[in-house]
Coordinates of C-alpha atoms in Angstrom, one line a residue:
P1 CA -6.6 7.5 20.0
N2 CA -4.4 6.8 17.0
V3 CA -7.0 5.6 14.6
G4 CA -9.2 8.7 14.0
Q5 CA -12.7 8.7 12.6
F6 CA -14.5 9.7 9.4
A7 CA -18.0 11.0 9.0
L8 CA -20.3 10.0 6.1
F9 CA -22.0 13.1 4.7
R10 CA -24.7 12.7 2.0
S11 CA -25.6 15.7 -0.2
C12 CA -28.5 15.9 -2.5
T13 CA -27.2 19.0 -4.3
E14 CA -23.9 20.5 -5.5
K15 CA -24.5 23.4 -3.1
G16 CA -24.7 21.1 -0.1
T17 CA -21.4 19.6 -1.1
Q18 CA -19.8 23.0 -1.4
I19 CA -21.1 24.0 2.1
M20 CA -19.5 21.0 3.7
K21 CA -16.3 21.6 1.8
T22 CA -16.2 25.2 3.0
I23 CA -16.8 24.0 6.6
V24 CA -13.9 21.5 6.5
E25 CA -11.5 24.0 4.8
S26 CA -12.3 26.6 7.6
V27 CA -10.8 24.4 10.3
S28 CA -7.1 24.3 11.1
P29 CA -4.9 23.0 8.2
G30 CA -4.0 19.3 8.7
S31 CA -6.9 18.6 11.1
A32 CA -9.6 17.4 8.6
A33 CA -9.8 15.9 5.1
F34 CA -12.6 16.2 2.6
I35 CA -12.8 13.3 0.1
P36 CA -15.8 13.6 -2.1
H37 CA -17.5 10.4 -3.3
Q38 CA -17.1 10.8 -7.0
R39 CA -15.3 9.8 -10.2
Q40 CA -12.3 12.0 -10.9
V41 CA -10.0 12.1 -14.0
L42 CA -6.5 12.8 -12.7
M43 CA -4.7 12.5 -16.0
K44 CA -5.5 12.2 -19.6
E45 CA -2.7 12.2 -22.2
D46 CA -1.6 10.2 -25.3
G47 CA -4.4 7.6 -25.0
Y48 CA -3.8 7.1 -21.2
E49 CA -6.1 8.1 -18.5
V50 CA -6.0 7.8 -14.7
V51 CA -9.4 7.7 -13.0
A52 CA -10.0 7.7 -9.2
I53 CA -13.4 6.5 -7.8
T54 CA -14.1 7.2 -4.1
G55 CA -17.0 5.8 -2.2
E56 CA -18.2 2.8 -0.1
A57 CA -16.8 -0.4 -1.6
P58 CA -15.5 1.3 -4.8
D59 CA -13.7 -1.9 -5.7
A60 CA -16.9 -3.8 -6.2
E61 CA -17.4 -5.5 -9.5
N62 CA -19.8 -2.8 -10.7
G63 CA -17.4 0.0 -9.7
G64 CA -19.7 1.4 -7.1
D65 CA -19.3 4.9 -5.8
G66 CA -21.4 4.6 -2.6
N67 CA -24.7 5.5 -4.2
E68 CA -28.0 3.9 -3.2
E69 CA -28.1 1.5 -6.2
D70 CA -24.8 0.0 -4.9
E71 CA -26.2 -0.5 -1.5
E72 CA -29.4 -2.1 -2.7
D73 CA -27.6 -4.9 -4.7
G74 CA -25.6 -5.8 -1.5
R75 CA -22.2 -5.0 -2.9
A76 CA -21.4 -2.0 -0.8
N77 CA -20.5 -2.2 2.9
I78 CA -21.3 0.9 5.0
G79 CA -18.1 2.3 6.4
D80 CA -15.8 0.4 3.9
L81 CA -14.6 3.7 2.5
G82 CA -11.9 3.6 -0.1
T83 CA -10.6 4.9 -3.5
R84 CA -9.9 2.8 -6.5
F85 CA -7.4 4.1 -9.1
N86 CA -7.5 2.8 -12.6
L87 CA -4.9 3.4 -15.3
L88 CA -6.6 3.1 -18.7
H89 CA -5.2 2.9 -22.2
D90 CA -7.7 3.4 -25.0
N91 CA -10.5 2.9 -22.4
V92 CA -9.1 -0.5 -21.3
E93 CA -7.7 -1.0 -17.8
V94 CA -4.0 -1.7 -17.7
A95 CA -3.2 -1.1 -14.0
R96 CA -5.0 -0.7 -10.7
C97 CA -4.4 0.6 -7.2
Y98 CA -6.8 0.3 -4.2
M99 CA -6.5 2.5 -1.1
S100 CA -8.7 2.2 1.9
Y101 CA -9.4 4.7 4.8
R102 CA -10.2 2.0 7.3
D103 CA -7.0 0.8 8.9
A104 CA -7.1 -3.0 9.3
S105 CA -3.5 -3.3 10.4
Y106 CA -2.4 -4.8 13.7
D107 CA -1.3 -1.3 14.9
P108 CA -3.8 1.1 13.4
S109 CA -3.1 4.8 12.9
T110 CA -4.7 7.7 11.0
G111 CA -3.8 7.7 7.3
P112 CA -4.8 6.1 3.9
T113 CA -3.7 2.5 3.5
V114 CA -2.5 1.1 0.1
E115 CA -3.8 -2.4 -0.1
M116 CA -2.7 -3.3 -3.6
I117 CA -1.1 -1.9 -6.8
A118 CA -0.5 -4.0 -9.9
V119 CA -0.2 -3.8 -13.6
H120 CA -2.1 -6.3 -15.8
Q121 CA 0.2 -9.1 -16.9
H122 CA 0.3 -8.3 -20.6
H123 CA 1.2 -4.6 -19.9
R124 CA 4.1 -5.1 -17.6
G125 CA 7.5 -3.7 -18.5
K126 CA 6.2 -0.3 -19.7
G127 CA 6.7 1.6 -16.5
L128 CA 3.0 1.8 -15.8
A129 CA 3.2 1.1 -12.0
K130 CA 5.3 4.2 -11.4
V131 CA 2.9 6.3 -13.6
L132 CA -0.1 5.1 -11.5
W133 CA 1.8 5.6 -8.2
Y134 CA 2.7 9.2 -9.1
W135 CA -1.0 10.1 -9.5
V136 CA -2.0 8.2 -6.3
L137 CA 0.5 10.4 -4.4
R138 CA -0.9 13.6 -6.0
F139 CA -4.4 12.5 -5.0
I140 CA -3.4 11.9 -1.4
E141 CA -1.6 15.3 -1.2
T142 CA -4.6 17.1 -2.6
N143 CA -7.4 15.4 -0.8
F144 CA -6.1 13.8 2.4
A145 CA -4.4 16.8 4.1
L146 CA -4.7 15.2 7.5
E147 CA -1.7 15.4 9.8
C148 CA -0.6 12.2 11.5
L149 CA -0.5 12.8 15.3
N150 CA 1.1 9.5 16.4
N151 CA 3.8 9.9 19.0
D152 CA 6.5 8.4 16.7
A153 CA 5.5 10.3 13.6
P154 CA 7.3 13.4 12.3
R155 CA 5.4 16.7 12.8
G156 CA 3.4 18.1 9.9
Q157 CA 3.4 14.8 7.9
I158 CA 0.7 12.7 6.3
M159 CA 1.0 9.0 7.1
I160 CA 0.6 6.6 4.2
K161 CA 0.5 2.9 5.0
A162 CA 0.9 -0.3 2.9
T163 CA -0.3 -3.6 4.4
Q164 CA -0.3 -7.3 3.6
I165 CA 2.8 -6.7 1.5
G166 CA 3.7 -9.9 -0.3
T167 CA 6.2 -11.0 -3.0
E168 CA 3.7 -11.5 -5.8
E169 CA 4.7 -10.0 -9.1
V170 CA 3.0 -6.6 -9.9
E171 CA 5.3 -5.1 -12.6
K172 CA 8.4 -5.7 -14.7
R173 CA 11.4 -3.4 -15.0
K174 CA 14.5 -3.1 -17.1
R175 CA 17.8 -3.4 -15.3
K176 CA 20.3 -0.6 -16.1
R177 CA 23.4 -2.8 -15.9
D178 CA 22.4 -5.3 -18.5
G179 CA 19.1 -4.2 -20.0
E180 CA 17.4 -7.5 -18.9
V181 CA 13.7 -7.2 -18.1
V182 CA 13.0 -8.7 -14.6
P183 CA 9.9 -9.2 -12.4
V184 CA 9.1 -6.7 -9.6
G185 CA 7.1 -8.0 -6.6
F186 CA 4.7 -5.9 -4.5
K187 CA 7.2 -5.8 -1.6
E188 CA 10.1 -4.8 -3.8
F189 CA 8.0 -2.0 -5.5
V190 CA 6.8 -0.6 -2.2
F191 CA 10.2 -0.6 -0.4
D192 CA 12.7 -0.1 -3.2
F193 CA 10.9 2.2 -5.7
C194 CA 8.2 4.1 -3.7
G195 CA 10.4 4.8 -0.6
F196 CA 8.3 3.1 2.1
S197 CA 10.0 2.0 5.3
V198 CA 9.2 -1.0 7.4
R199 CA 6.5 -0.1 10.0
V200 CA 7.6 -1.5 13.3
Q201 CA 4.6 -3.2 15.0
K202 CA 3.7 -2.2 18.6
G203 CA 1.2 -3.1 21.2
L204 CA -0.6 -6.3 22.2
M205 CA -1.2 -7.7 18.6
A206 CA 2.5 -7.4 17.8
H207 CA 3.4 -9.4 20.9
M208 CA 0.8 -12.0 20.1
F209 CA 1.9 -12.6 16.5
N210 CA 5.6 -12.4 17.5
S211 CA 7.5 -14.2 14.8
R212 CA 4.6 -16.2 13.3
R213 CA 4.4 -13.9 10.3
P214 CA 6.9 -11.9 8.3
M215 CA 7.9 -8.8 10.2
D216 CA 8.0 -6.6 7.1
E217 CA 4.4 -7.1 5.8
E218 CA 3.5 -3.5 6.8
A219 CA 5.2 -0.3 5.6
V220 CA 4.8 3.4 6.1
L221 CA 5.7 6.5 4.1
Y222 CA 5.5 10.1 5.4
I223 CA 4.9 13.0 3.1
P224 CA 4.5 16.7 4.0
C225 CA 1.1 18.0 4.9
L226 CA 1.1 21.2 2.9
S227 CA -0.9 24.4 2.9
K228 CA -2.9 25.4 -0.2
K229 CA -0.2 27.7 -1.3
E230 CA 2.6 25.3 -0.7
L231 CA 0.7 22.5 -2.4
A232 CA 0.0 24.6 -5.5
A233 CA 3.7 25.4 -5.9
K234 CA 4.7 21.7 -5.4
L235 CA 2.2 20.4 -7.9
A236 CA 3.4 22.9 -10.5
T237 CA 7.0 21.8 -10.0
D238 CA 6.1 18.0 -9.9
A239 CA 4.1 18.3 -13.1
K240 CA 7.4 18.6 -15.1
K241 CA 8.7 15.4 -13.5
A242 CA 5.6 13.3 -14.1
P243 CA 6.7 9.8 -15.4
K244 CA 5.5 8.8 -18.9
P245 CA 4.5 5.3 -20.0
G246 CA 7.1 3.4 -22.0
N247 CA 10.1 3.8 -19.7
A248 CA 10.7 0.4 -18.0
V249 CA 13.6 1.6 -15.9
L250 CA 12.5 2.2 -12.2
R251 CA 14.5 4.7 -10.2
A252 CA 15.5 3.4 -6.8
K253 CA 14.1 5.2 -3.9
C254 CA 14.8 2.8 -1.0
G255 CA 13.2 3.2 2.4
A256 CA 14.4 1.7 5.7
R257 CA 14.2 -2.1 6.0
M258 CA 14.1 -4.3 9.1
C259 CA 16.7 -6.9 10.1
L260 CA 14.6 -10.1 10.4
W261 CA 16.7 -11.3 13.3
C262 CA 17.4 -8.4 15.7
R263 CA 14.6 -6.1 14.3
N264 CA 17.0 -3.2 13.7
V265 CA 15.5 -0.8 11.2
A266 CA 18.0 0.9 8.9
Q267 CA 18.7 1.7 5.2
D268 CA 22.0 0.0 4.7
L269 CA 21.1 -3.7 5.5
L270 CA 22.2 -6.7 3.5
R271 CA 19.7 -8.5 1.3
C272 CA 19.2 -12.3 1.2
N273 CA 20.7 -13.5 -2.1
R274 CA 18.3 -16.3 -2.4
C275 CA 14.9 -14.7 -1.9
E276 CA 16.0 -11.0 -2.3
V277 CA 13.2 -9.8 -0.1
S278 CA 14.7 -10.4 3.4
F279 CA 17.3 -8.1 5.1
Y280 CA 19.9 -8.5 7.8
C281 CA 22.4 -6.3 9.6
N282 CA 25.2 -8.8 8.7
R283 CA 26.0 -12.4 8.0
E284 CA 25.8 -13.2 11.7
C285 CA 22.2 -12.1 12.0
Q286 CA 21.4 -14.0 8.8
K287 CA 22.9 -17.3 10.1
K288 CA 21.0 -16.9 13.5
D289 CA 17.7 -16.4 11.6
W290 CA 18.1 -19.2 9.1
K291 CA 16.2 -21.9 11.1
R292 CA 13.1 -19.7 10.9
H293 CA 13.7 -18.0 7.5
K294 CA 14.4 -21.2 5.5
K295 CA 10.7 -22.2 6.0
W296 CA 9.5 -19.4 3.7
C297 CA 12.7 -18.2 1.9
S298 CA 11.9 -17.9 -1.9
K299 CA 8.4 -19.3 -1.3
T300 CA 5.1 -17.8 -2.5
R301 CA 2.5 -16.5 -0.1
E302 CA 0.3 -19.5 -1.0
E303 CA 3.1 -21.9 -0.1
V304 CA 3.7 -20.1 3.2
K305 CA 0.0 -20.3 4.0
N306 CA -0.1 -24.0 3.2
R307 CA 2.8 -24.6 5.6
L308 CA 1.1 -22.7 8.3
I309 CA -2.0 -24.8 7.9
E310 CA 0.0 -28.1 7.9
E311 CA 1.7 -27.1 11.2
G312 CA -1.5 -25.9 12.9
G313 CA -0.7 -22.2 12.9
M314 CA -3.5 -21.2 10.5
M315 CA -7.0 -22.6 9.9
K316 CA -9.5 -22.3 7.0
L317 CA -12.8 -20.8 8.0
P318 CA -16.2 -22.0 6.7
D319 CA -16.6 -18.9 4.5
G320 CA -13.4 -19.7 2.7
S321 CA -11.2 -17.1 4.5
Y322 CA -8.2 -17.9 6.7
S323 CA -7.4 -17.1 10.3
L324 CA -4.2 -17.5 12.4
N325 CA -4.5 -19.9 15.3
M326 CA -3.7 -17.5 18.2
S327 CA -3.3 -20.4 20.7
F328 CA -0.6 -22.1 18.6
G329 CA 3.0 -21.8 19.9
N330 CA 5.8 -20.0 18.1
M331 CA 6.4 -21.8 14.8
G332 CA 9.4 -19.8 13.7
F333 CA 7.6 -18.0 10.8

């Protein structure tokens, strides 16, 4: 009941699209979203351009938008609906974000899911991640006006999720205190600068995985589901605050984090000084969790995966993908 469904509507004419849009807009606000399969230019200024492409498998190498040609060459998967956001500079891609509408998390719920956002290596340190994220949020507010009806969700809110959050570098930022340029990981960017909070896992899958995976790999951000009038006023105000490329300072906007020992979720937790991505209520919680945490503290996602394989908790499948061994005991990850 939490997942929701989407319907694939194909129109041969612009008029047909307008008819469907009118039908969707006639229902109660917040109960339906209309996301056209098309290429949209969200911003174009000073040589920079933000483009959103929505369709079936829009992240395919040919940039498919769900048309028949994409399906015939085998690149598109029916039902794999998503939006790819590209930040271009002089027609060259410098940053990308991919957002899906099919929730593959362990506790699925209605709402778009951010699967990745990253700046190309040679363009990091220019504030491009926050520029791209600003336009991703505007796209969601405008196109995905679907209220989340989960029992634990605030009323009148759109639920945005981020999943498979790792520590891989996606941007660089300038520290205010000393001006040094330092790397920013995906997890740090999502939690510390986008305002996401840890999404507490529930249900059978959360119990089965227990502590065999980092407990802060999924995050959630709630934004108001606004009426047309409210949205127009907000967009007009926000336009004056739109970030510009070139400013490498990221403004902190911290969400709630989870203590990796007692699973308390709060905003004033202590950060592990070694890896800087794990949080605890106090030193006592940190000490109790060290036997588990030391196995992946400061390690890359690839190193954690290799450790899981060595200890029998993960296996490599014939197609090259990986799967957790659900029959394996608690390994302390």
